[in-house]
Coordinates of C-alpha atoms in Angstrom, one line a residue:
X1 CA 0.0 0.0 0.0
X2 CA 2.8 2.2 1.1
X3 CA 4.6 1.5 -2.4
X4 CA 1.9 2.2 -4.4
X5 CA 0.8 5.5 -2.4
X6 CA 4.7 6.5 -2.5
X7 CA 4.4 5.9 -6.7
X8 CA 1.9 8.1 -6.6
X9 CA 3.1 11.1 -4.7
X10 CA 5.8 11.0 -7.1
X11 CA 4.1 11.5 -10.1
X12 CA 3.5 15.2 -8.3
X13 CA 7.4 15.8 -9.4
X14 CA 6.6 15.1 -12.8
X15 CA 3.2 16.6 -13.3
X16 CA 2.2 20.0 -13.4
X17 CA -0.6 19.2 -10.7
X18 CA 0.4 21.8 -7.3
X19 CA -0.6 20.6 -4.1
X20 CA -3.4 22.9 -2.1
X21 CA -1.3 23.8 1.1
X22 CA -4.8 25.8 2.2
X23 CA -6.8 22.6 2.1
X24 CA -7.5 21.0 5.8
X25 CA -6.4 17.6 5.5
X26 CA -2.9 16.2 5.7
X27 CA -2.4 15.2 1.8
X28 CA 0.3 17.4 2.2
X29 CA 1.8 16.0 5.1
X30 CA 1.0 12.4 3.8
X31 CA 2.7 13.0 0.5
X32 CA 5.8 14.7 2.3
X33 CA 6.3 11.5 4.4
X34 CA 5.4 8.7 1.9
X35 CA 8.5 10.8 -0.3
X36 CA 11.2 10.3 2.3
X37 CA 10.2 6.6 3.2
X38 CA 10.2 6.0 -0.9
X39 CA 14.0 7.5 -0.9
X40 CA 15.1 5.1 2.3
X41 CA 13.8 2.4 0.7
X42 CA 15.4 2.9 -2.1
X43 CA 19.1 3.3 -0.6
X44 CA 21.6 0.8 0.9
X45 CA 19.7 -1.2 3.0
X46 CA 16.4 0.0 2.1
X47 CA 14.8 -3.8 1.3
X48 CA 16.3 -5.0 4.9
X49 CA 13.9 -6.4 7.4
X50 CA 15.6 -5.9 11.1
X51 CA 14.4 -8.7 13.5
X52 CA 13.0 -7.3 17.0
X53 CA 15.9 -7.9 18.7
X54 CA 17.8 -5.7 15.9
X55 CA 15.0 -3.1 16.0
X56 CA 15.9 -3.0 19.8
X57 CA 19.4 -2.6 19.2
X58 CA 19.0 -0.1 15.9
X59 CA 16.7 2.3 18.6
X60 CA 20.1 1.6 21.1
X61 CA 22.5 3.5 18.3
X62 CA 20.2 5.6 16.9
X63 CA 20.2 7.5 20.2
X64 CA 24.0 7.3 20.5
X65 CA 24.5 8.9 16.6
X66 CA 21.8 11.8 17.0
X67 CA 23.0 12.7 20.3
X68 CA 26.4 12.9 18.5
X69 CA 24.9 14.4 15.6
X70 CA 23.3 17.0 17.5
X71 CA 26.4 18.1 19.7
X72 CA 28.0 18.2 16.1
X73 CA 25.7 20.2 15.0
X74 CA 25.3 22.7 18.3
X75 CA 29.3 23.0 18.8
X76 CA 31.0 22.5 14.6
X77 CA 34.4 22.3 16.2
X78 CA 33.2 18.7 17.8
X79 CA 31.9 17.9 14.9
X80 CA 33.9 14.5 14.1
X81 CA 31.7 13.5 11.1
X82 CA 33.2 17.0 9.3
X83 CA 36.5 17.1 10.7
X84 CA 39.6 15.3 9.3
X85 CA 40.7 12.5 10.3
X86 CA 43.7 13.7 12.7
X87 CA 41.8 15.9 14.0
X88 CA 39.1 14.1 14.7
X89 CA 40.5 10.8 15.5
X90 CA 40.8 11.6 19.7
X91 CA 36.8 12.6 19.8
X92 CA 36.0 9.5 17.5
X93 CA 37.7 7.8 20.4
X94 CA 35.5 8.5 23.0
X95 CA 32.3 8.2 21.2
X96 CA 29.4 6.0 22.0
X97 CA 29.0 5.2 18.0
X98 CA 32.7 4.1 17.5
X99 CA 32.2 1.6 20.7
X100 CA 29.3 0.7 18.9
X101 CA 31.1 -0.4 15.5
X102 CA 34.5 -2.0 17.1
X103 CA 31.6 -4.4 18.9
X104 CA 30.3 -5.3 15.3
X105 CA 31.3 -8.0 13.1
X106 CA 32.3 -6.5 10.2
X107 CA 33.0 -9.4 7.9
X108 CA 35.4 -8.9 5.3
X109 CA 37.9 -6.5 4.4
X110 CA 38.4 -6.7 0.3
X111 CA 40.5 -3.8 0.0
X112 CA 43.5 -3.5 2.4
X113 CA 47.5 -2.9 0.7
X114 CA 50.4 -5.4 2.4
X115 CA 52.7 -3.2 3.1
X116 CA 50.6 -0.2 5.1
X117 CA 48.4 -3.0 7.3
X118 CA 49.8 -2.7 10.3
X119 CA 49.6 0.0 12.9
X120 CA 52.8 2.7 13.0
X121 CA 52.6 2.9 16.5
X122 CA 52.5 -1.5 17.0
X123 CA 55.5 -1.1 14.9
X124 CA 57.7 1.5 17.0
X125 CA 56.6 -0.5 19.4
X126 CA 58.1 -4.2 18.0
X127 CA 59.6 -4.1 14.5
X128 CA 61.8 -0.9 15.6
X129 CA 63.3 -2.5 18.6
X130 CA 64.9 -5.3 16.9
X131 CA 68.3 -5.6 17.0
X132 CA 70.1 -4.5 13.4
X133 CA 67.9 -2.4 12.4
X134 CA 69.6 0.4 10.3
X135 CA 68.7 3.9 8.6
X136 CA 70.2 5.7 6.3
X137 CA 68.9 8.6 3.3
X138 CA 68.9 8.1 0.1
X139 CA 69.8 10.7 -3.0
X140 CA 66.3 11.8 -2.6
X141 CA 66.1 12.7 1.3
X142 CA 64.1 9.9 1.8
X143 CA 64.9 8.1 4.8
X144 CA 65.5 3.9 4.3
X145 CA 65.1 1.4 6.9
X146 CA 66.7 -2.1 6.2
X147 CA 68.5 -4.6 8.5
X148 CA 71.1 -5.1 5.7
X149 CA 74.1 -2.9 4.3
X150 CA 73.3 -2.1 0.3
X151 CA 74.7 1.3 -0.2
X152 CA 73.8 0.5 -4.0
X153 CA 70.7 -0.7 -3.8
X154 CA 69.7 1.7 -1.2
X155 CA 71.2 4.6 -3.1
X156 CA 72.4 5.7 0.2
X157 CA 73.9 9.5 0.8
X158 CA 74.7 9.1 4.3
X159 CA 76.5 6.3 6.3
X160 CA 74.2 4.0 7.9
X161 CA 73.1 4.7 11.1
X162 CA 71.8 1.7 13.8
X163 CA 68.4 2.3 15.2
X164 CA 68.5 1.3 18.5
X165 CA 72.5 3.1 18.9
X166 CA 70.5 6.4 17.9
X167 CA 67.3 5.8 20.5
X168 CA 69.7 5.1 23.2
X169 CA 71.9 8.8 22.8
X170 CA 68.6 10.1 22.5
X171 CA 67.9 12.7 25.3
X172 CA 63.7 11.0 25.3
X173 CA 63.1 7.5 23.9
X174 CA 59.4 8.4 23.6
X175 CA 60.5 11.9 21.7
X176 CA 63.1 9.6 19.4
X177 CA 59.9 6.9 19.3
X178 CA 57.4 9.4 18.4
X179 CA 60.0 10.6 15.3
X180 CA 60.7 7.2 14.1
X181 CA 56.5 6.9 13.7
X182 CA 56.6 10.1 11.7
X183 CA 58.7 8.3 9.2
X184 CA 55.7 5.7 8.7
X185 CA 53.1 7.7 9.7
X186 CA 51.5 10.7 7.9
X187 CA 49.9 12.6 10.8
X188 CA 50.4 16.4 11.5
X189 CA 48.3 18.1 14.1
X190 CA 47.7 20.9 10.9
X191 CA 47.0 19.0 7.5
X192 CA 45.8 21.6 6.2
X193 CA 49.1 24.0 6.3
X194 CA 51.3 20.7 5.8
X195 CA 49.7 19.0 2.7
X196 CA 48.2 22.3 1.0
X197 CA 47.9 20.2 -2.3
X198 CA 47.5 16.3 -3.7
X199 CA 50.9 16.6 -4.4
X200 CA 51.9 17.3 -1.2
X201 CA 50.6 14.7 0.5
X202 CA 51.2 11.8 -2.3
X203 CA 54.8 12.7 -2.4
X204 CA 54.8 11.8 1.1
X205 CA 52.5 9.0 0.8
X206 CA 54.8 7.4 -1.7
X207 CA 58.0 7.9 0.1
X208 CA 56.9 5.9 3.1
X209 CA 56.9 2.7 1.4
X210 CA 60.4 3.5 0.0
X211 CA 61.2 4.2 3.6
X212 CA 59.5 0.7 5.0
X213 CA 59.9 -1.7 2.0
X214 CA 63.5 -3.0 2.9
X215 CA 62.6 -3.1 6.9
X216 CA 59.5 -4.9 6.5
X217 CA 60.8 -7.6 4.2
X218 CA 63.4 -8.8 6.4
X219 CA 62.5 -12.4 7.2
X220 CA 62.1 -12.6 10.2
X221 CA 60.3 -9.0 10.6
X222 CA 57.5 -10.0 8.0
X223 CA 56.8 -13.2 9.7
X224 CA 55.7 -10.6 12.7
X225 CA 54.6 -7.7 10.7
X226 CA 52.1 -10.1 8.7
X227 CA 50.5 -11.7 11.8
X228 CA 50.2 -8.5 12.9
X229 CA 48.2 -7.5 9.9
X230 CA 46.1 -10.3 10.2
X231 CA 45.5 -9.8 14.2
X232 CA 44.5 -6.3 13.8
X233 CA 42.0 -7.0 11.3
X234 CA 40.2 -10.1 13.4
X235 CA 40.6 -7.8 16.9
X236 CA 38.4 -5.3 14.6
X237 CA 35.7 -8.5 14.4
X238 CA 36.8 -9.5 10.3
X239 CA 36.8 -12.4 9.4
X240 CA 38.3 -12.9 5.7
X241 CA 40.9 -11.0 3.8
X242 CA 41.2 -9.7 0.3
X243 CA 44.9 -8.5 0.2
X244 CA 46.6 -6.3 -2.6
X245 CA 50.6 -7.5 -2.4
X246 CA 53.5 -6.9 -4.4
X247 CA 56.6 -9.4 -4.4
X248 CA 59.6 -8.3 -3.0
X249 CA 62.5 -10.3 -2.1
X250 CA 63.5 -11.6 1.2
X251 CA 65.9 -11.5 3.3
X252 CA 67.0 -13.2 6.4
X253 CA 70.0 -12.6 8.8
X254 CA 72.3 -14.2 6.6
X255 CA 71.8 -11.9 3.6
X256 CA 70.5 -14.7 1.7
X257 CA 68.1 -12.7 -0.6
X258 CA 64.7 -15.8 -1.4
X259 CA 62.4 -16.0 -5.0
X260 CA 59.0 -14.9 -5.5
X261 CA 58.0 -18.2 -5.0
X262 CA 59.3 -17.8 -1.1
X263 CA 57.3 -14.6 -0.4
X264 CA 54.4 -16.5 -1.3
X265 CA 54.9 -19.3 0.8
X266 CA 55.7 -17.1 4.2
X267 CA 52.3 -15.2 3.6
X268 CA 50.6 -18.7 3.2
X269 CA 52.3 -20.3 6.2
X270 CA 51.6 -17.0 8.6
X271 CA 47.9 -17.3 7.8
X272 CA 47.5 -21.4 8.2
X273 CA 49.3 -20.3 11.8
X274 CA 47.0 -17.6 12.5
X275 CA 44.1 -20.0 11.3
X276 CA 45.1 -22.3 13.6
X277 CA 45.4 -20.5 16.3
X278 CA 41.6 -18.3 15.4
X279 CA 39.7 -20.8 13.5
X280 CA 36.8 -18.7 12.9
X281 CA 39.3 -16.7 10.9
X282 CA 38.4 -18.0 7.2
X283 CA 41.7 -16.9 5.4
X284 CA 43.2 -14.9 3.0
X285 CA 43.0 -14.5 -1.0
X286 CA 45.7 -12.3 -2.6
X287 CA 45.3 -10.3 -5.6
X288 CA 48.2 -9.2 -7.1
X289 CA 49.5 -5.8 -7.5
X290 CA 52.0 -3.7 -9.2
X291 CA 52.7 -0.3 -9.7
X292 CA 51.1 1.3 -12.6
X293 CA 54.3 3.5 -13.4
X294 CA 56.1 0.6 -14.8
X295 CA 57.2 0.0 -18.3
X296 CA 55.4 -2.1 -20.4
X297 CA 57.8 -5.0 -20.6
X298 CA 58.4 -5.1 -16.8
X299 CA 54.4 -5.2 -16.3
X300 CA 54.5 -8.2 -19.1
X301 CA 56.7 -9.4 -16.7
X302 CA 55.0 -9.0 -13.6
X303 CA 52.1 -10.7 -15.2
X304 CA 54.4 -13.8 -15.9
X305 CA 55.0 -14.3 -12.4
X306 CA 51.1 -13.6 -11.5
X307 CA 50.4 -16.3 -14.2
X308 CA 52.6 -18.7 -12.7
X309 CA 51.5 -17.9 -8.9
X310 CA 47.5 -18.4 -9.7
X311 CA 48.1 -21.9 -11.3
X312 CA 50.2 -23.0 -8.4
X313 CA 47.1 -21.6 -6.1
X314 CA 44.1 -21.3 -8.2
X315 CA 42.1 -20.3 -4.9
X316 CA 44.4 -18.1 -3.3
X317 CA 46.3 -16.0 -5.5
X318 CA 42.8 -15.2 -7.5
X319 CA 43.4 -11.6 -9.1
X320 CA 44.9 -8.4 -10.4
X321 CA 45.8 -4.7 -10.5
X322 CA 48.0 -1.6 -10.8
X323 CA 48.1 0.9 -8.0
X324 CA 50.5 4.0 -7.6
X325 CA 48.9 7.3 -7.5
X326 CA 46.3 7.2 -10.2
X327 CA 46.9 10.6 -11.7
X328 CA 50.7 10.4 -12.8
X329 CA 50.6 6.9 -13.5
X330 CA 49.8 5.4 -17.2
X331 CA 45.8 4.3 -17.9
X332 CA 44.8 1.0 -18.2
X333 CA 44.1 1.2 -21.6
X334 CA 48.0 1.6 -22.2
X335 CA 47.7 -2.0 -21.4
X336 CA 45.0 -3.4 -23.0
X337 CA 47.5 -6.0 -25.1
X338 CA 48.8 -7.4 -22.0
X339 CA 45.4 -7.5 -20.1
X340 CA 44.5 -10.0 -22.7
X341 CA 47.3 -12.4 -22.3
X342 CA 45.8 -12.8 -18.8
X343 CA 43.5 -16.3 -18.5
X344 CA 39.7 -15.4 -17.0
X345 CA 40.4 -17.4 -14.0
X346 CA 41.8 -14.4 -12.9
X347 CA 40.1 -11.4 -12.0
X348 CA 40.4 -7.7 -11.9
X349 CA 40.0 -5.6 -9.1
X350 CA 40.5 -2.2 -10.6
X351 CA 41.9 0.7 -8.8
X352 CA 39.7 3.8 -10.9
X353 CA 38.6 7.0 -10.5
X354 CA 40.3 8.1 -7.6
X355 CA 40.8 11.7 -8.7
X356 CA 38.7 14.8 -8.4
X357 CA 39.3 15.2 -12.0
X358 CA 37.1 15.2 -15.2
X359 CA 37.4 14.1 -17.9
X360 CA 41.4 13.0 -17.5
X361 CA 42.9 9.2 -18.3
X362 CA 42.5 9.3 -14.6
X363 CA 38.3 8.9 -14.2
X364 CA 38.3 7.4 -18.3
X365 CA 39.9 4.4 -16.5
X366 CA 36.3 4.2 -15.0
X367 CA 35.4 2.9 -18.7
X368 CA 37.9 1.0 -19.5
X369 CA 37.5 -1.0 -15.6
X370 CA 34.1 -1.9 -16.7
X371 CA 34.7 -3.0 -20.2
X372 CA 37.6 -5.3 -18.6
X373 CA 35.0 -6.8 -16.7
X374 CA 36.7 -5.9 -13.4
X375 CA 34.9 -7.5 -10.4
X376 CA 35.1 -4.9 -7.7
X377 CA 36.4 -0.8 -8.6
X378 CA 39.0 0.3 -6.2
X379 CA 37.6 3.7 -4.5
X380 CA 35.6 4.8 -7.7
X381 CA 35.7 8.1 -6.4
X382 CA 34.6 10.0 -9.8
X383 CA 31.8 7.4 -10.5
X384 CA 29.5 9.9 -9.1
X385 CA 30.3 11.8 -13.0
X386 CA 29.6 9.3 -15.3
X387 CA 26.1 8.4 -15.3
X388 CA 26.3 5.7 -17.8
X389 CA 28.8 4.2 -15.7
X390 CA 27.3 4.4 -12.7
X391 CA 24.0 2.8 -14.0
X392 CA 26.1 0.1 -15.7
X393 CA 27.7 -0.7 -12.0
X394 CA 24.6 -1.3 -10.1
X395 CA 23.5 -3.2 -13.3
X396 CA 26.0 -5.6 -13.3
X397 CA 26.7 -5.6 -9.2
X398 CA 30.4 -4.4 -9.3
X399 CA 31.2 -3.5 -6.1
X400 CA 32.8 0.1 -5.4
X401 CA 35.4 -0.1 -2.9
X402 CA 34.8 3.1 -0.8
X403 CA 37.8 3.8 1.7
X404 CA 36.6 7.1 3.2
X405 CA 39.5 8.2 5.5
X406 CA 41.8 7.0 2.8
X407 CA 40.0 9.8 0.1
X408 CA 40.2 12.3 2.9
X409 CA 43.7 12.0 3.7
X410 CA 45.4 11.5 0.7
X411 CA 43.5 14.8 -0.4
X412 CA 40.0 14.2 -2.4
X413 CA 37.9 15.5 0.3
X414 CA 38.0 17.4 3.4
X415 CA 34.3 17.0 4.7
X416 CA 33.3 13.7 4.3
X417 CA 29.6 14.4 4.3
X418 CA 30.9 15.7 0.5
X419 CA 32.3 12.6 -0.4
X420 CA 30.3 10.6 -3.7
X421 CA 30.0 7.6 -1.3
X422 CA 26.9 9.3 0.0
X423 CA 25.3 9.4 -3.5
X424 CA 26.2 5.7 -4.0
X425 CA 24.3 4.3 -0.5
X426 CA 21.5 6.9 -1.8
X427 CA 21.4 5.1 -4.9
X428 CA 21.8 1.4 -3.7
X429 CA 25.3 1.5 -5.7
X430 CA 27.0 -1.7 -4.4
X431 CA 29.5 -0.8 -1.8
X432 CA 31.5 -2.5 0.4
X433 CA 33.5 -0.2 2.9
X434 CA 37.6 -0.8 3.3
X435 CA 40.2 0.4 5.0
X436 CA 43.4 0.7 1.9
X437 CA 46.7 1.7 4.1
X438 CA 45.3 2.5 7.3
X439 CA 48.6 2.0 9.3
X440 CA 50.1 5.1 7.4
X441 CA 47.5 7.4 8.9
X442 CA 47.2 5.5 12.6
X443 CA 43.9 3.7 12.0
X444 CA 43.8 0.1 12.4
X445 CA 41.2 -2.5 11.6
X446 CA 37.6 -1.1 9.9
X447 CA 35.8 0.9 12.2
X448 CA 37.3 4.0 12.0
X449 CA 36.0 3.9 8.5
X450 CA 32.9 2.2 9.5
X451 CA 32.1 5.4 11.4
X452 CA 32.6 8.1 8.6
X453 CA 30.0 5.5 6.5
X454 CA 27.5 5.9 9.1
X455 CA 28.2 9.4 10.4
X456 CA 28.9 10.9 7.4
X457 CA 28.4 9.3 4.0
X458 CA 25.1 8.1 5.6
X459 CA 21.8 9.9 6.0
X460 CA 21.4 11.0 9.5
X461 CA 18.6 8.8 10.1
X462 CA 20.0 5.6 9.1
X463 CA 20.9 3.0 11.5
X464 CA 21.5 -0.7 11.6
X465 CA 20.1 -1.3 8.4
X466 CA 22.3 0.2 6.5
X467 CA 25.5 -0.9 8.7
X468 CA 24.2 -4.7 8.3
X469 CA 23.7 -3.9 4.8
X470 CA 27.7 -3.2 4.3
X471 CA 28.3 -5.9 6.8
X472 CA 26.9 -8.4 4.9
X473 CA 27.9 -7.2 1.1
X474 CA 31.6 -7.8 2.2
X475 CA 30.7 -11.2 2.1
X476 CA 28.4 -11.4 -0.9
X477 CA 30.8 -9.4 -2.7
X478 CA 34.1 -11.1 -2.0
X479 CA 35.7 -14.3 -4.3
X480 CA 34.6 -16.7 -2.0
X481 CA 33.2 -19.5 -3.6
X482 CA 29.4 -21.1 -2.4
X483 CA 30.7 -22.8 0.0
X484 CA 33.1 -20.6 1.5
X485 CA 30.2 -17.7 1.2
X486 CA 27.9 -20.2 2.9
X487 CA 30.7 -20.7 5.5
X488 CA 31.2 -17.0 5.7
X489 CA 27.7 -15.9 6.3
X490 CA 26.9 -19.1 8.7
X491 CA 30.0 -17.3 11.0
X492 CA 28.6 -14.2 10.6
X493 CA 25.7 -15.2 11.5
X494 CA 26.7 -16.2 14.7
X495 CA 29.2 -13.5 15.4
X496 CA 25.8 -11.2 14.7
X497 CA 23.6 -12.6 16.6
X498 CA 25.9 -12.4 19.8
X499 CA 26.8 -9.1 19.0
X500 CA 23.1 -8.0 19.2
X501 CA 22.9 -10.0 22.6
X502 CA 25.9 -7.6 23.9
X503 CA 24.9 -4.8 23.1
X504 CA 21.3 -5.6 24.5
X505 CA 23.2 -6.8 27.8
X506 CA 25.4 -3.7 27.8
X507 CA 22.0 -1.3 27.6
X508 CA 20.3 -3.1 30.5
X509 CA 23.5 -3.1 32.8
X510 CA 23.7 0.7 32.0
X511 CA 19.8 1.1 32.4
X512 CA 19.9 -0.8 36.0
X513 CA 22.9 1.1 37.4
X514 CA 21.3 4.9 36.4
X515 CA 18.0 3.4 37.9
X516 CA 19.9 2.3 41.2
X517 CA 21.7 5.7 41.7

């Protein structure tokens, strides 16, 4: 009834018929209201029916966001949902709504990079103690960390310095600690005055992972680093991986440098460990990434070795894509040739769009994404522009992965009640919400990012519908196969329904001690 009344009401936007606004009964009124339920139901979780224990827990977080909201909204400078990231970060901390999503299963994360996974500050805290470590700069002024000498390969300027030698004649170990995380962290107190452009801030981006590449592929550092990753991620309530790596090589104590082939097998034997140890962790798949800077011949290359690691592990190593800031580096369509060399067992997982430009090779990659049948679009962020495209998305149920804080910091959007994200969950558009390098910005696991979604890309009256919604697309939209997805949603199921449980427990507790003083 409501559907066909809604239908109705919004033929008035497409007729010349006027409403009477002197006449005494409530058409008005009726028509008003029947037009904002027909626009909920037709966003991200619009179609969801919420159980009565979830209707119980939806009213519990509903009262926790518009209180929030409506402190936002009295003092703007509190305001987390239009503040950046840094500086929002310490209020997001103490709010009722982030508690809220670090107690929800989340899923799966399908769009996280290797080598920016783990926290900066876990990693002052462990990987920068070990013994060896070294630093030096190179020709560029970037700083290098490594536990090997290389001048060469380094392309050192300066003599190498050892880590813990330097913390020691250091006046404060926390001051020498809290400028070691600044070489792997891009906070500032003002990132406004210290990345005034895209360039800015991508220039620094980009140098971290010269500065971490050679520390984090020491043996017996990734073994750590890569648990870490994973432990992170399942403390955060995820339960399944999609995870963009690159090869490097390896290197142990010895200086032995390993293959390919060795890299591969570490990340496999870290995860059967960590499965082992969490069994209602359901694994990782790894999707293949290089930078999209690279020559053609060395990408042929790269592809070679992608070939040869998805036939060895059909299920794991399952897809592909170029990464590198979008803007300076070549379009896909400078590789179509190659693209076709690659069998359709494996699948593309897109980085496009991520540019505030129109119009460039940069948001064209949009088309060329879809027409290469790519399975999910890495941040999409011009989709919003291209209409066709857009359409041709929710037609054919590619997912757009949306990484809010990632789009903020890296310079696409200061407010993220702006961001295009809110158009796509108006729209139904499927999302899925990730995380990309959250340990170069000091987030960790999903709900950080789960809390822009909700407080900002989100209407303000949308609740646990929509967050089940994305909860449950990670899954639907991952590569798990039937079994794995049935696997997948039985475990989340579970995790879910205890989840609603604790949160109902929680509320009561709270209820009963108010009541008793």
């Amino acid at each position: 009834m409501i559907a066909i009344f809604s239908i109705i009401c919004l033929n008035f936007f497409t007729a010349t018929t006027t409403i009477n606004l002197t006449a005494k009964n409530s058409t008005y009124f009726k028509i008003r209201e029947a037009l904002i339920q027909t626009e909920d139901h037709l966003s991200t979780g619009g179609d969801l029916q919420l159980s009565s224990k979830e209707i119980e827990v939806d009213k519990i977080f509903m009262k926790y966001k518009i209180e929030e909201l409506e402190e936002g909204s009295r003092h703007p400078l509190n305001n987390a949902a239009s503040m950046h990231f840094f500086k929002a970060k310490p209020l997001i901390e103490r709010s009722k709504v982030f508690r809220f999503l670090q107690q929800m299963p989340k899923g799966a994360l399908l769009h996280l990079h290797n080598t920016a996974g783990v926290s900066s500050e876990w990693i002052v805290r462990n990987l920068s103690q070990l013994t060896g470590l070294l630093r030096c700069i190179d020709q560029k002024g970037i700083n290098i960390l490594t536990f090997r000498e290389n001048p060469e390969k380094h392309k050192c300027s300066t003599q190498y310095v050892a880590i813990n030698e330097e913390r020691q004649k250091s006046r404060s170990q926390a001051a020498y600690n809290r400028s070691f995380e600044n070489l792997i962290n891009l906070y500032t107190k003002r990132p406004e005055l210290e990345y005034p452009t895209i360039k800015h801030v991508w220039d620094r981006f980009q140098n971290m992972f010269s500065t971490v590449n050679d520390f984090i592929h020491y043996l017996p550092a990734y073994r750590v680093y890569l648990w870490r990753l994973l432990k992170e991620s399942y403390d955060d309530k995820i339960i399944y991986i999609e995870l963009r790596f690159t090869t490097f090589e390896l290197y142990d104590r010895l200086g032995q440098v390993y293959a390919d082939e060795h890299f591969l097998t570490v990340i496999l034997e870290v995860v059967s460990s960590f499965q082992n140890q969490f069994p209602d962790f359901l694994g990782v798949k790894l999707i293949y990434a290089i930078n999209r800077r690279l020559e053609t011949n060395e990408v042929r290359n790269r592809v070679e070795i992608l070939k040869k690691f998805h036939f060895a592990y059909p299920n794991i190593v399952i897809g592909f894509d170029l990464v590198g800031q979008e803007d300076k580096g070549k379009p896909l369509i400078d590789f179509i040739e190659i693209f076709k060399e690659i069998p359709d067992t494996i699948k593309f997982f897109f980085h496009a769009g991520e540019t505030n430009w129109y119009g460039t090779s940069t948001d064209l990659n949009l088309f060329d994404a879809i027409l290469l049948n790519t399975t999910r679009i890495g941040h999409g962020y011009a989709l919003m522009k291209h209409p066709i495209l857009w359409k041709a998305v929710k037609e054919r149920n590619i997912a757009i992965e949306v990484c809010p804080i990632s789009n903020q910091v890296l310079h696409l959007v200061w407010d993220l009640r702006n961001h295009p994200g809110a158009f796509y969950l108006s729209q139904n558009i499927p999302v899925v919400i990730c995380n990309d390098d959250p340990g170069f910005w000091g987030a960790k696991g999903l709900s950080y990012d789960y809390y822009y979604a909700i407080m900002s890309l989100a209407s303000n009256q949308a609740g646990l519908r929509i967050l089940k919604q994305l909860v449950w697309n990670s899954i639907s939209y991952s590569t798990l196969n039937k079994t794995e997805k049935e696997l997948a949603n039985g475990t989340l199921k579970r995790q879910w329904d205890l989840f609603l449980d604790g949160i109902l427990n929680e509320h009561r507790k709270e209820a009963k001690t108010k009541q008793e003083n």
